JSON list of C-alpha atoms in Angstrom, two decimals:
[
{"chain": "A", "resi": 1, "resn": "GLN", "atom": "CA", "xyz": [-10.98, -3.17, -16.57]},
{"chain": "A", "resi": 2, "resn": "LEU", "atom": "CA", "xyz": [-7.16, -3.06, -14.65]},
{"chain": "A", "resi": 3, "resn": "LEU", "atom": "CA", "xyz": [-7.33, -6.75, -12.73]},
{"chain": "A", "resi": 4, "resn": "LEU", "atom": "CA", "xyz": [-4.54, -8.03, -10.59]},
{"chain": "A", "resi": 5, "resn": "GLN", "atom": "CA", "xyz": [-4.49, -11.53, -9.11]},
{"chain": "A", "resi": 6, "resn": "GLU", "atom": "CA", "xyz": [-2.23, -12.89, -6.96]},
{"chain": "A", "resi": 7, "resn": "SER", "atom": "CA", "xyz": [-1.24, -16.97, -6.59]},
{"chain": "A", "resi": 8, "resn": "GLY", "atom": "CA", "xyz": [0.81, -18.81, -4.69]},
{"chain": "A", "resi": 9, "resn": "PRO", "atom": "CA", "xyz": [0.71, -21.39, -1.82]},
{"chain": "A", "resi": 10, "resn": "GLY", "atom": "CA", "xyz": [-1.23, -20.81, 1.14]},
{"chain": "A", "resi": 11, "resn": "LEU", "atom": "CA", "xyz": [1.53, -22.69, 3.11]},
{"chain": "A", "resi": 12, "resn": "VAL", "atom": "CA", "xyz": [4.70, -22.87, 3.85]},
{"chain": "A", "resi": 13, "resn": "LYS", "atom": "CA", "xyz": [7.04, -24.66, 6.07]},
{"chain": "A", "resi": 14, "resn": "PRO", "atom": "CA", "xyz": [9.59, -22.75, 8.11]},
{"chain": "A", "resi": 15, "resn": "SER", "atom": "CA", "xyz": [12.74, -21.81, 6.83]},
{"chain": "A", "resi": 16, "resn": "GLU", "atom": "CA", "xyz": [11.53, -22.58, 3.10]},
{"chain": "A", "resi": 17, "resn": "THR", "atom": "CA", "xyz": [10.90, -20.40, 0.46]},
{"chain": "A", "resi": 18, "resn": "LEU", "atom": "CA", "xyz": [7.93, -18.69, -0.96]},
{"chain": "A", "resi": 19, "resn": "SER", "atom": "CA", "xyz": [7.24, -17.68, -4.37]},
{"chain": "A", "resi": 20, "resn": "LEU", "atom": "CA", "xyz": [4.03, -15.78, -5.56]},
{"chain": "A", "resi": 21, "resn": "THR", "atom": "CA", "xyz": [3.26, -14.31, -8.40]},
{"chain": "A", "resi": 22, "resn": "CYS", "atom": "CA", "xyz": [0.58, -11.40, -9.40]},
{"chain": "A", "resi": 23, "resn": "THR", "atom": "CA", "xyz": [-1.18, -11.91, -12.82]},
{"chain": "A", "resi": 24, "resn": "VAL", "atom": "CA", "xyz": [-2.47, -8.29, -13.93]},
{"chain": "A", "resi": 25, "resn": "SER", "atom": "CA", "xyz": [-4.92, -7.88, -17.25]},
{"chain": "A", "resi": 26, "resn": "GLY", "atom": "CA", "xyz": [-6.46, -5.90, -18.40]},
{"chain": "A", "resi": 27, "resn": "ALA", "atom": "CA", "xyz": [-3.43, -3.25, -19.39]},
{"chain": "A", "resi": 28, "resn": "SER", "atom": "CA", "xyz": [-0.01, -3.62, -20.14]},
{"chain": "A", "resi": 29, "resn": "MET", "atom": "CA", "xyz": [3.00, -4.22, -17.76]},
{"chain": "A", "resi": 30, "resn": "ARG", "atom": "CA", "xyz": [4.83, -1.92, -20.18]},
{"chain": "A", "resi": 31, "resn": "SER", "atom": "CA", "xyz": [3.48, 1.36, -19.00]},
{"chain": "A", "resi": 32, "resn": "VAL", "atom": "CA", "xyz": [6.27, 3.85, -18.52]},
{"chain": "A", "resi": 33, "resn": "ASP", "atom": "CA", "xyz": [4.19, 5.83, -15.43]},
{"chain": "A", "resi": 34, "resn": "HIS", "atom": "CA", "xyz": [3.85, 2.56, -13.53]},
{"chain": "A", "resi": 35, "resn": "PHE", "atom": "CA", "xyz": [6.22, 0.24, -11.28]},
{"chain": "A", "resi": 36, "resn": "TRP", "atom": "CA", "xyz": [4.44, -2.92, -9.92]},
{"chain": "A", "resi": 37, "resn": "GLY", "atom": "CA", "xyz": [4.45, -3.61, -6.11]},
{"chain": "A", "resi": 38, "resn": "TRP", "atom": "CA", "xyz": [4.39, -6.02, -2.92]},
{"chain": "A", "resi": 39, "resn": "VAL", "atom": "CA", "xyz": [2.71, -5.14, 0.04]},
{"chain": "A", "resi": 40, "resn": "ARG", "atom": "CA", "xyz": [1.62, -7.41, 3.26]},
{"chain": "A", "resi": 41, "resn": "GLN", "atom": "CA", "xyz": [-0.55, -7.57, 6.82]},
{"chain": "A", "resi": 42, "resn": "PRO", "atom": "CA", "xyz": [0.40, -9.67, 9.24]},
{"chain": "A", "resi": 43, "resn": "PRO", "atom": "CA", "xyz": [-3.01, -10.82, 11.14]},
{"chain": "A", "resi": 44, "resn": "GLY", "atom": "CA", "xyz": [-4.72, -7.96, 12.86]},
{"chain": "A", "resi": 45, "resn": "ARG", "atom": "CA", "xyz": [-1.79, -5.56, 11.88]},
{"chain": "A", "resi": 46, "resn": "GLY", "atom": "CA", "xyz": [-0.52, -2.66, 9.88]},
{"chain": "A", "resi": 47, "resn": "LEU", "atom": "CA", "xyz": [0.75, -2.87, 6.11]},
{"chain": "A", "resi": 48, "resn": "GLU", "atom": "CA", "xyz": [4.52, -3.25, 5.24]},
{"chain": "A", "resi": 49, "resn": "TRP", "atom": "CA", "xyz": [5.89, -2.04, 1.83]},
{"chain": "A", "resi": 50, "resn": "LEU", "atom": "CA", "xyz": [8.11, -5.22, 0.60]},
{"chain": "A", "resi": 51, "resn": "GLY", "atom": "CA", "xyz": [8.81, -3.32, -2.34]},
{"chain": "A", "resi": 52, "resn": "SER", "atom": "CA", "xyz": [8.40, -2.11, -6.34]},
{"chain": "A", "resi": 53, "resn": "ILE", "atom": "CA", "xyz": [9.88, -2.55, -9.69]},
{"chain": "A", "resi": 54, "resn": "TYR", "atom": "CA", "xyz": [9.16, -1.39, -12.97]},
{"chain": "A", "resi": 55, "resn": "PHE", "atom": "CA", "xyz": [8.70, -3.36, -16.10]},
{"chain": "A", "resi": 56, "resn": "ALA", "atom": "CA", "xyz": [12.38, -3.02, -17.15]},
{"chain": "A", "resi": 57, "resn": "GLY", "atom": "CA", "xyz": [13.41, -4.76, -14.25]},
{"chain": "A", "resi": 58, "resn": "ASN", "atom": "CA", "xyz": [14.46, -1.84, -12.09]},
{"chain": "A", "resi": 59, "resn": "ALA", "atom": "CA", "xyz": [14.02, -2.74, -8.19]},
{"chain": "A", "resi": 60, "resn": "TYR", "atom": "CA", "xyz": [13.33, -1.11, -4.53]},
{"chain": "A", "resi": 61, "resn": "SER", "atom": "CA", "xyz": [13.00, -3.48, -1.47]},
{"chain": "A", "resi": 62, "resn": "ASN", "atom": "CA", "xyz": [12.06, -3.03, 2.07]},
{"chain": "A", "resi": 63, "resn": "PRO", "atom": "CA", "xyz": [16.11, -2.97, 3.51]},
{"chain": "A", "resi": 64, "resn": "SER", "atom": "CA", "xyz": [14.38, -4.73, 6.81]},
{"chain": "A", "resi": 65, "resn": "LEU", "atom": "CA", "xyz": [13.79, -7.68, 4.52]},
{"chain": "A", "resi": 66, "resn": "LYS", "atom": "CA", "xyz": [17.43, -7.60, 4.00]},
{"chain": "A", "resi": 67, "resn": "ASP", "atom": "CA", "xyz": [18.77, -10.52, 1.02]},
{"chain": "A", "resi": 68, "resn": "ARG", "atom": "CA", "xyz": [15.55, -12.18, 1.86]},
{"chain": "A", "resi": 69, "resn": "LEU", "atom": "CA", "xyz": [13.54, -10.93, -0.48]},
{"chain": "A", "resi": 70, "resn": "THR", "atom": "CA", "xyz": [13.92, -10.98, -4.64]},
{"chain": "A", "resi": 71, "resn": "LEU", "atom": "CA", "xyz": [11.08, -9.24, -7.55]},
{"chain": "A", "resi": 72, "resn": "SER", "atom": "CA", "xyz": [10.67, -9.83, -11.16]},
{"chain": "A", "resi": 73, "resn": "VAL", "atom": "CA", "xyz": [8.80, -9.42, -13.59]},
{"chain": "A", "resi": 74, "resn": "ASP", "atom": "CA", "xyz": [7.63, -10.84, -16.58]},
{"chain": "A", "resi": 75, "resn": "PRO", "atom": "CA", "xyz": [6.21, -8.32, -19.07]},
{"chain": "A", "resi": 76, "resn": "SER", "atom": "CA", "xyz": [5.91, -10.86, -22.21]},
{"chain": "A", "resi": 77, "resn": "GLN", "atom": "CA", "xyz": [3.55, -13.13, -19.84]},
{"chain": "A", "resi": 78, "resn": "ASN", "atom": "CA", "xyz": [2.08, -10.04, -17.85]},
{"chain": "A", "resi": 79, "resn": "ARG", "atom": "CA", "xyz": [3.03, -11.16, -14.24]},
{"chain": "A", "resi": 80, "resn": "PHE", "atom": "CA", "xyz": [5.21, -10.13, -11.93]},
{"chain": "A", "resi": 81, "resn": "SER", "atom": "CA", "xyz": [6.87, -12.11, -8.85]},
{"chain": "A", "resi": 82, "resn": "MET", "atom": "CA", "xyz": [8.29, -12.03, -5.41]},
{"chain": "A", "resi": 83, "resn": "THR", "atom": "CA", "xyz": [10.53, -14.74, -4.14]},
{"chain": "A", "resi": 84, "resn": "LEU", "atom": "CA", "xyz": [10.88, -14.77, 0.30]},
{"chain": "A", "resi": 85, "resn": "TYR", "atom": "CA", "xyz": [13.80, -16.83, 1.18]},
{"chain": "A", "resi": 86, "resn": "SER", "atom": "CA", "xyz": [13.81, -18.74, 4.79]},
{"chain": "A", "resi": 87, "resn": "VAL", "atom": "CA", "xyz": [10.47, -17.55, 6.46]},
{"chain": "A", "resi": 88, "resn": "GLY", "atom": "CA", "xyz": [9.90, -17.92, 9.43]},
{"chain": "A", "resi": 89, "resn": "ALA", "atom": "CA", "xyz": [6.40, -17.07, 11.26]},
{"chain": "A", "resi": 90, "resn": "ALA", "atom": "CA", "xyz": [6.60, -13.36, 11.30]},
{"chain": "A", "resi": 91, "resn": "ASP", "atom": "CA", "xyz": [5.73, -13.88, 7.67]},
{"chain": "A", "resi": 92, "resn": "THR", "atom": "CA", "xyz": [2.48, -15.12, 7.84]},
{"chain": "A", "resi": 93, "resn": "ALA", "atom": "CA", "xyz": [0.55, -12.21, 7.13]},
{"chain": "A", "resi": 94, "resn": "ILE", "atom": "CA", "xyz": [-1.65, -11.60, 3.64]},
{"chain": "A", "resi": 95, "resn": "TYR", "atom": "CA", "xyz": [0.14, -10.59, 1.03]},
{"chain": "A", "resi": 96, "resn": "TYR", "atom": "CA", "xyz": [-0.84, -7.97, -1.26]},
{"chain": "A", "resi": 97, "resn": "CYS", "atom": "CA", "xyz": [0.03, -6.80, -5.37]},
{"chain": "A", "resi": 98, "resn": "ALA", "atom": "CA", "xyz": [-0.81, -3.24, -6.60]},
{"chain": "A", "resi": 99, "resn": "ARG", "atom": "CA", "xyz": [0.07, -1.12, -9.18]},
{"chain": "A", "resi": 100, "resn": "VAL", "atom": "CA", "xyz": [2.42, 1.74, -8.42]},
{"chain": "A", "resi": 101, "resn": "ARG", "atom": "CA", "xyz": [2.01, 5.54, -10.21]},
{"chain": "A", "resi": 102, "resn": "ARG", "atom": "CA", "xyz": [5.50, 6.56, -11.35]},
{"chain": "A", "resi": 103, "resn": "ARG", "atom": "CA", "xyz": [5.43, 9.70, -9.44]},
{"chain": "A", "resi": 104, "resn": "ALA", "atom": "CA", "xyz": [8.86, 12.23, -9.44]},
{"chain": "A", "resi": 105, "resn": "ALA", "atom": "CA", "xyz": [10.41, 9.79, -10.96]},
{"chain": "A", "resi": 106, "resn": "ARG", "atom": "CA", "xyz": [9.70, 6.89, -7.95]},
{"chain": "A", "resi": 107, "resn": "PRO", "atom": "CA", "xyz": [7.47, 4.54, -7.02]},
{"chain": "A", "resi": 108, "resn": "GLY", "atom": "CA", "xyz": [4.26, 6.20, -5.74]},
{"chain": "A", "resi": 109, "resn": "PRO", "atom": "CA", "xyz": [0.55, 5.45, -4.69]},
{"chain": "A", "resi": 110, "resn": "HIS", "atom": "CA", "xyz": [-0.43, 2.10, -5.19]},
{"chain": "A", "resi": 111, "resn": "ASP", "atom": "CA", "xyz": [-3.90, 2.72, -7.03]},
{"chain": "A", "resi": 112, "resn": "PHE", "atom": "CA", "xyz": [-5.52, -0.57, -7.71]},
{"chain": "A", "resi": 113, "resn": "TRP", "atom": "CA", "xyz": [-4.58, -3.87, -5.90]},
{"chain": "A", "resi": 114, "resn": "GLY", "atom": "CA", "xyz": [-5.29, -7.22, -5.73]},
{"chain": "A", "resi": 115, "resn": "PRO", "atom": "CA", "xyz": [-7.90, -9.26, -3.92]},
{"chain": "A", "resi": 116, "resn": "GLY", "atom": "CA", "xyz": [-4.46, -10.75, -1.26]},
{"chain": "A", "resi": 117, "resn": "THR", "atom": "CA", "xyz": [-3.72, -14.06, -0.70]},
{"chain": "A", "resi": 118, "resn": "GLN", "atom": "CA", "xyz": [-3.48, -15.30, 2.85]},
{"chain": "A", "resi": 119, "resn": "VAL", "atom": "CA", "xyz": [0.09, -17.06, 3.33]},
{"chain": "A", "resi": 120, "resn": "THR", "atom": "CA", "xyz": [0.28, -19.15, 6.98]},
{"chain": "A", "resi": 121, "resn": "VAL", "atom": "CA", "xyz": [4.25, -19.92, 7.64]},
{"chain": "A", "resi": 122, "resn": "SER", "atom": "CA", "xyz": [3.75, -23.08, 10.45]},
{"chain": "A", "resi": 123, "resn": "SER", "atom": "CA", "xyz": [5.05, -26.47, 10.11]},
{"chain": "B", "resi": 1, "resn": "ASP", "atom": "CA", "xyz": [13.42, 4.75, 8.06]},
{"chain": "B", "resi": 2, "resn": "ILE", "atom": "CA", "xyz": [10.99, 7.84, 8.15]},
{"chain": "B", "resi": 3, "resn": "GLN", "atom": "CA", "xyz": [8.22, 7.19, 11.17]},
{"chain": "B", "resi": 4, "resn": "MET", "atom": "CA", "xyz": [5.28, 8.07, 10.44]},
{"chain": "B", "resi": 5, "resn": "THR", "atom": "CA", "xyz": [3.05, 8.32, 13.54]},
{"chain": "B", "resi": 6, "resn": "GLN", "atom": "CA", "xyz": [-0.59, 8.09, 12.79]},
{"chain": "B", "resi": 7, "resn": "SER", "atom": "CA", "xyz": [-3.89, 9.35, 15.19]},
{"chain": "B", "resi": 8, "resn": "PRO", "atom": "CA", "xyz": [-5.76, 9.07, 16.90]},
{"chain": "B", "resi": 9, "resn": "PRO", "atom": "CA", "xyz": [-6.00, 5.14, 16.91]},
{"chain": "B", "resi": 10, "resn": "PHE", "atom": "CA", "xyz": [-9.44, 4.89, 16.92]},
{"chain": "B", "resi": 11, "resn": "LEU", "atom": "CA", "xyz": [-11.99, 6.61, 16.77]},
{"chain": "B", "resi": 12, "resn": "SER", "atom": "CA", "xyz": [-15.39, 6.79, 16.84]},
{"chain": "B", "resi": 13, "resn": "ALA", "atom": "CA", "xyz": [-18.38, 9.01, 15.55]},
{"chain": "B", "resi": 14, "resn": "SER", "atom": "CA", "xyz": [-21.60, 9.92, 14.73]},
{"chain": "B", "resi": 15, "resn": "VAL", "atom": "CA", "xyz": [-23.47, 9.86, 10.60]},
{"chain": "B", "resi": 16, "resn": "GLY", "atom": "CA", "xyz": [-22.85, 13.57, 9.38]},
{"chain": "B", "resi": 17, "resn": "ASP", "atom": "CA", "xyz": [-19.83, 14.43, 12.36]},
{"chain": "B", "resi": 18, "resn": "ARG", "atom": "CA", "xyz": [-16.39, 15.77, 10.31]},
{"chain": "B", "resi": 19, "resn": "VAL", "atom": "CA", "xyz": [-13.34, 13.38, 11.22]},
{"chain": "B", "resi": 20, "resn": "THR", "atom": "CA", "xyz": [-9.80, 14.37, 11.26]},
{"chain": "B", "resi": 21, "resn": "ILE", "atom": "CA", "xyz": [-7.10, 12.27, 11.80]},
{"chain": "B", "resi": 22, "resn": "THR", "atom": "CA", "xyz": [-3.72, 13.32, 11.14]},
{"chain": "B", "resi": 23, "resn": "CYS", "atom": "CA", "xyz": [-0.05, 11.97, 10.54]},
{"chain": "B", "resi": 24, "resn": "GLN", "atom": "CA", "xyz": [3.09, 12.74, 11.32]},
{"chain": "B", "resi": 25, "resn": "ALA", "atom": "CA", "xyz": [6.05, 11.97, 9.36]},
{"chain": "B", "resi": 26, "resn": "SER", "atom": "CA", "xyz": [10.02, 11.56, 11.70]},
{"chain": "B", "resi": 27, "resn": "ASP", "atom": "CA", "xyz": [11.42, 13.82, 8.52]},
{"chain": "B", "resi": 28, "resn": "ASP", "atom": "CA", "xyz": [11.00, 16.00, 6.10]},
{"chain": "B", "resi": 29, "resn": "ILE", "atom": "CA", "xyz": [8.63, 14.45, 2.82]},
{"chain": "B", "resi": 30, "resn": "ARG", "atom": "CA", "xyz": [7.61, 17.53, 1.58]},
{"chain": "B", "resi": 31, "resn": "SER", "atom": "CA", "xyz": [4.26, 15.77, 0.10]},
{"chain": "B", "resi": 32, "resn": "PHE", "atom": "CA", "xyz": [5.01, 12.69, -0.90]},
{"chain": "B", "resi": 33, "resn": "LEU", "atom": "CA", "xyz": [1.81, 11.31, 1.49]},
{"chain": "B", "resi": 34, "resn": "ASN", "atom": "CA", "xyz": [-0.72, 8.96, 0.58]},
{"chain": "B", "resi": 35, "resn": "TRP", "atom": "CA", "xyz": [-3.98, 8.00, 2.68]},
{"chain": "B", "resi": 36, "resn": "TYR", "atom": "CA", "xyz": [-5.79, 4.96, 1.87]},
{"chain": "B", "resi": 37, "resn": "GLN", "atom": "CA", "xyz": [-9.17, 3.41, 3.45]},
{"chain": "B", "resi": 38, "resn": "GLN", "atom": "CA", "xyz": [-8.94, -0.35, 4.22]},
{"chain": "B", "resi": 39, "resn": "LYS", "atom": "CA", "xyz": [-12.51, -2.39, 5.27]},
{"chain": "B", "resi": 40, "resn": "PRO", "atom": "CA", "xyz": [-12.53, -5.64, 7.00]},
{"chain": "B", "resi": 41, "resn": "GLY", "atom": "CA", "xyz": [-11.22, -8.41, 4.73]},
{"chain": "B", "resi": 42, "resn": "LYS", "atom": "CA", "xyz": [-10.85, -6.13, 1.33]},
{"chain": "B", "resi": 43, "resn": "ALA", "atom": "CA", "xyz": [-7.62, -4.56, -0.43]},
{"chain": "B", "resi": 44, "resn": "PRO", "atom": "CA", "xyz": [-6.86, -1.09, 0.45]},
{"chain": "B", "resi": 45, "resn": "ARG", "atom": "CA", "xyz": [-8.23, 1.48, -1.91]},
{"chain": "B", "resi": 46, "resn": "LEU", "atom": "CA", "xyz": [-5.91, 5.07, -2.76]},
{"chain": "B", "resi": 47, "resn": "LEU", "atom": "CA", "xyz": [-7.98, 7.80, -1.74]},
{"chain": "B", "resi": 48, "resn": "ILE", "atom": "CA", "xyz": [-6.06, 10.28, -1.79]},
{"chain": "B", "resi": 49, "resn": "PHE", "atom": "CA", "xyz": [-2.16, 11.27, -3.15]},
{"chain": "B", "resi": 50, "resn": "ASP", "atom": "CA", "xyz": [0.37, 13.28, -2.99]},
{"chain": "B", "resi": 51, "resn": "SER", "atom": "CA", "xyz": [-0.83, 14.87, -0.48]},
{"chain": "B", "resi": 52, "resn": "ASN", "atom": "CA", "xyz": [-4.04, 16.51, -1.36]},
{"chain": "B", "resi": 53, "resn": "ILE", "atom": "CA", "xyz": [-5.41, 15.32, -4.27]},
{"chain": "B", "resi": 54, "resn": "LEU", "atom": "CA", "xyz": [-7.94, 13.45, -4.73]},
{"chain": "B", "resi": 55, "resn": "ASP", "atom": "CA", "xyz": [-8.07, 9.70, -6.32]},
{"chain": "B", "resi": 56, "resn": "THR", "atom": "CA", "xyz": [-10.80, 9.79, -8.91]},
{"chain": "B", "resi": 57, "resn": "GLY", "atom": "CA", "xyz": [-13.88, 8.42, -8.58]},
{"chain": "B", "resi": 58, "resn": "VAL", "atom": "CA", "xyz": [-13.66, 9.72, -4.60]},
{"chain": "B", "resi": 59, "resn": "PRO", "atom": "CA", "xyz": [-16.33, 11.14, -2.64]},
{"chain": "B", "resi": 60, "resn": "SER", "atom": "CA", "xyz": [-15.23, 15.15, -2.47]},
{"chain": "B", "resi": 61, "resn": "ARG", "atom": "CA", "xyz": [-15.53, 14.48, 1.25]},
{"chain": "B", "resi": 62, "resn": "PHE", "atom": "CA", "xyz": [-12.49, 13.48, 1.64]},
{"chain": "B", "resi": 63, "resn": "SER", "atom": "CA", "xyz": [-9.78, 15.97, 1.27]},
{"chain": "B", "resi": 64, "resn": "GLY", "atom": "CA", "xyz": [-5.89, 15.90, 2.26]},
{"chain": "B", "resi": 65, "resn": "SER", "atom": "CA", "xyz": [-4.01, 18.51, 3.36]},
{"chain": "B", "resi": 66, "resn": "GLY", "atom": "CA", "xyz": [0.22, 19.25, 4.50]},
{"chain": "B", "resi": 67, "resn": "SER", "atom": "CA", "xyz": [3.42, 19.39, 3.85]},
{"chain": "B", "resi": 68, "resn": "GLY", "atom": "CA", "xyz": [7.09, 18.60, 5.10]},
{"chain": "B", "resi": 69, "resn": "THR", "atom": "CA", "xyz": [5.84, 16.64, 8.67]},
{"chain": "B", "resi": 70, "resn": "ASP", "atom": "CA", "xyz": [2.18, 17.15, 9.72]},
{"chain": "B", "resi": 71, "resn": "PHE", "atom": "CA", "xyz": [-0.52, 15.92, 7.48]},
{"chain": "B", "resi": 72, "resn": "THR", "atom": "CA", "xyz": [-3.92, 15.71, 7.96]},
{"chain": "B", "resi": 73, "resn": "PHE", "atom": "CA", "xyz": [-7.00, 13.69, 6.31]},
{"chain": "B", "resi": 74, "resn": "THR", "atom": "CA", "xyz": [-10.67, 14.56, 6.96]},
{"chain": "B", "resi": 75, "resn": "ILE", "atom": "CA", "xyz": [-13.67, 13.17, 6.05]},
{"chain": "B", "resi": 76, "resn": "ASN", "atom": "CA", "xyz": [-16.54, 15.20, 6.26]},
{"chain": "B", "resi": 77, "resn": "ASN", "atom": "CA", "xyz": [-20.22, 14.88, 6.03]},
{"chain": "B", "resi": 78, "resn": "LEU", "atom": "CA", "xyz": [-19.39, 10.75, 7.55]},
{"chain": "B", "resi": 79, "resn": "GLN", "atom": "CA", "xyz": [-21.69, 8.53, 6.21]},
{"chain": "B", "resi": 80, "resn": "PRO", "atom": "CA", "xyz": [-21.91, 4.47, 7.72]},
{"chain": "B", "resi": 81, "resn": "ASP", "atom": "CA", "xyz": [-20.01, 3.21, 3.84]},
{"chain": "B", "resi": 82, "resn": "ASP", "atom": "CA", "xyz": [-17.29, 5.28, 5.57]},
{"chain": "B", "resi": 83, "resn": "VAL", "atom": "CA", "xyz": [-16.44, 2.58, 8.59]},
{"chain": "B", "resi": 84, "resn": "ALA", "atom": "CA", "xyz": [-12.97, 1.60, 7.78]},
{"chain": "B", "resi": 85, "resn": "THR", "atom": "CA", "xyz": [-9.55, 1.71, 9.20]},
{"chain": "B", "resi": 86, "resn": "TYR", "atom": "CA", "xyz": [-7.54, 4.46, 6.91]},
{"chain": "B", "resi": 87, "resn": "TYR", "atom": "CA", "xyz": [-3.87, 4.49, 6.34]},
{"chain": "B", "resi": 88, "resn": "CYS", "atom": "CA", "xyz": [-1.25, 7.86, 5.33]},
{"chain": "B", "resi": 89, "resn": "GLN", "atom": "CA", "xyz": [2.02, 6.28, 3.55]},
{"chain": "B", "resi": 90, "resn": "GLN", "atom": "CA", "xyz": [5.04, 8.63, 2.78]},
{"chain": "B", "resi": 91, "resn": "TYR", "atom": "CA", "xyz": [7.07, 7.68, -0.76]},
{"chain": "B", "resi": 92, "resn": "GLU", "atom": "CA", "xyz": [9.31, 10.74, -0.06]},
{"chain": "B", "resi": 93, "resn": "SER", "atom": "CA", "xyz": [11.91, 8.02, 1.43]},
{"chain": "B", "resi": 94, "resn": "LEU", "atom": "CA", "xyz": [12.36, 4.47, -0.57]},
{"chain": "B", "resi": 95, "resn": "SER", "atom": "CA", "xyz": [14.24, 2.82, 2.32]},
{"chain": "B", "resi": 96, "resn": "PRO", "atom": "CA", "xyz": [11.75, 1.95, 2.89]},
{"chain": "B", "resi": 97, "resn": "VAL", "atom": "CA", "xyz": [7.75, 3.66, 2.20]},
{"chain": "B", "resi": 98, "resn": "THR", "atom": "CA", "xyz": [6.82, 3.87, 4.98]},
{"chain": "B", "resi": 99, "resn": "PHE", "atom": "CA", "xyz": [2.56, 3.33, 6.38]},
{"chain": "B", "resi": 100, "resn": "GLY", "atom": "CA", "xyz": [1.29, 4.92, 9.21]},
{"chain": "B", "resi": 101, "resn": "GLY", "atom": "CA", "xyz": [-0.19, 3.03, 12.03]},
{"chain": "B", "resi": 102, "resn": "GLY", "atom": "CA", "xyz": [-3.93, 2.97, 11.26]},
{"chain": "B", "resi": 103, "resn": "THR", "atom": "CA", "xyz": [-7.23, 4.89, 12.49]},
{"chain": "B", "resi": 104, "resn": "LYS", "atom": "CA", "xyz": [-9.62, 2.84, 12.71]},
{"chain": "B", "resi": 105, "resn": "VAL", "atom": "CA", "xyz": [-13.02, 4.50, 11.85]},
{"chain": "B", "resi": 106, "resn": "GLU", "atom": "CA", "xyz": [-16.75, 3.77, 13.75]},
{"chain": "B", "resi": 107, "resn": "ILE", "atom": "CA", "xyz": [-19.70, 4.79, 13.63]}
]
């Protein structure tokens, strides 16, 4: 059974760095048919795609985050991570990790999700 | 960015009703359109991918259709368990992948 679990700090100070890790169990991250991704949801709002990364390291990120977001993957440890720099109040959200099916040679539907982790940016 | 305009933002229906949600893309996304269900306090769940393909284990009362810029999501025989917010998502463009604003379905 595939399981994904996010981990990281629940509280981050403004201008600091947020790092989250997603641990995958029940499947290998070296699947050629999948990417691994991040989506967030601000309180009371809709879903925002952050990015997706392949086990080989090829990554796609949301341009709105410009140079603030870095994605990384460690298939040997069955985990992948995101780092968001210079956080502000607008980065307060539930952060989800997900497995992403590779369709038409691109990241497609997000078919398995972690339960999500709440991150609050506040001093 | 490709904007996804989802409507209505909220709908109330009765058990057994047919419910329809639409999603309009600001540019041609071919059939690269997915639908998700999100219940309160839970992660989203993939229901339909590539416009009309039901994901594994999803009840057949859910269906999707469309291509290009106009898409439809339908729930036939609405059940109490279907109370949730539904989102469309396009992945034709990865700069960025975008979601619709959501439709909250109540009974």
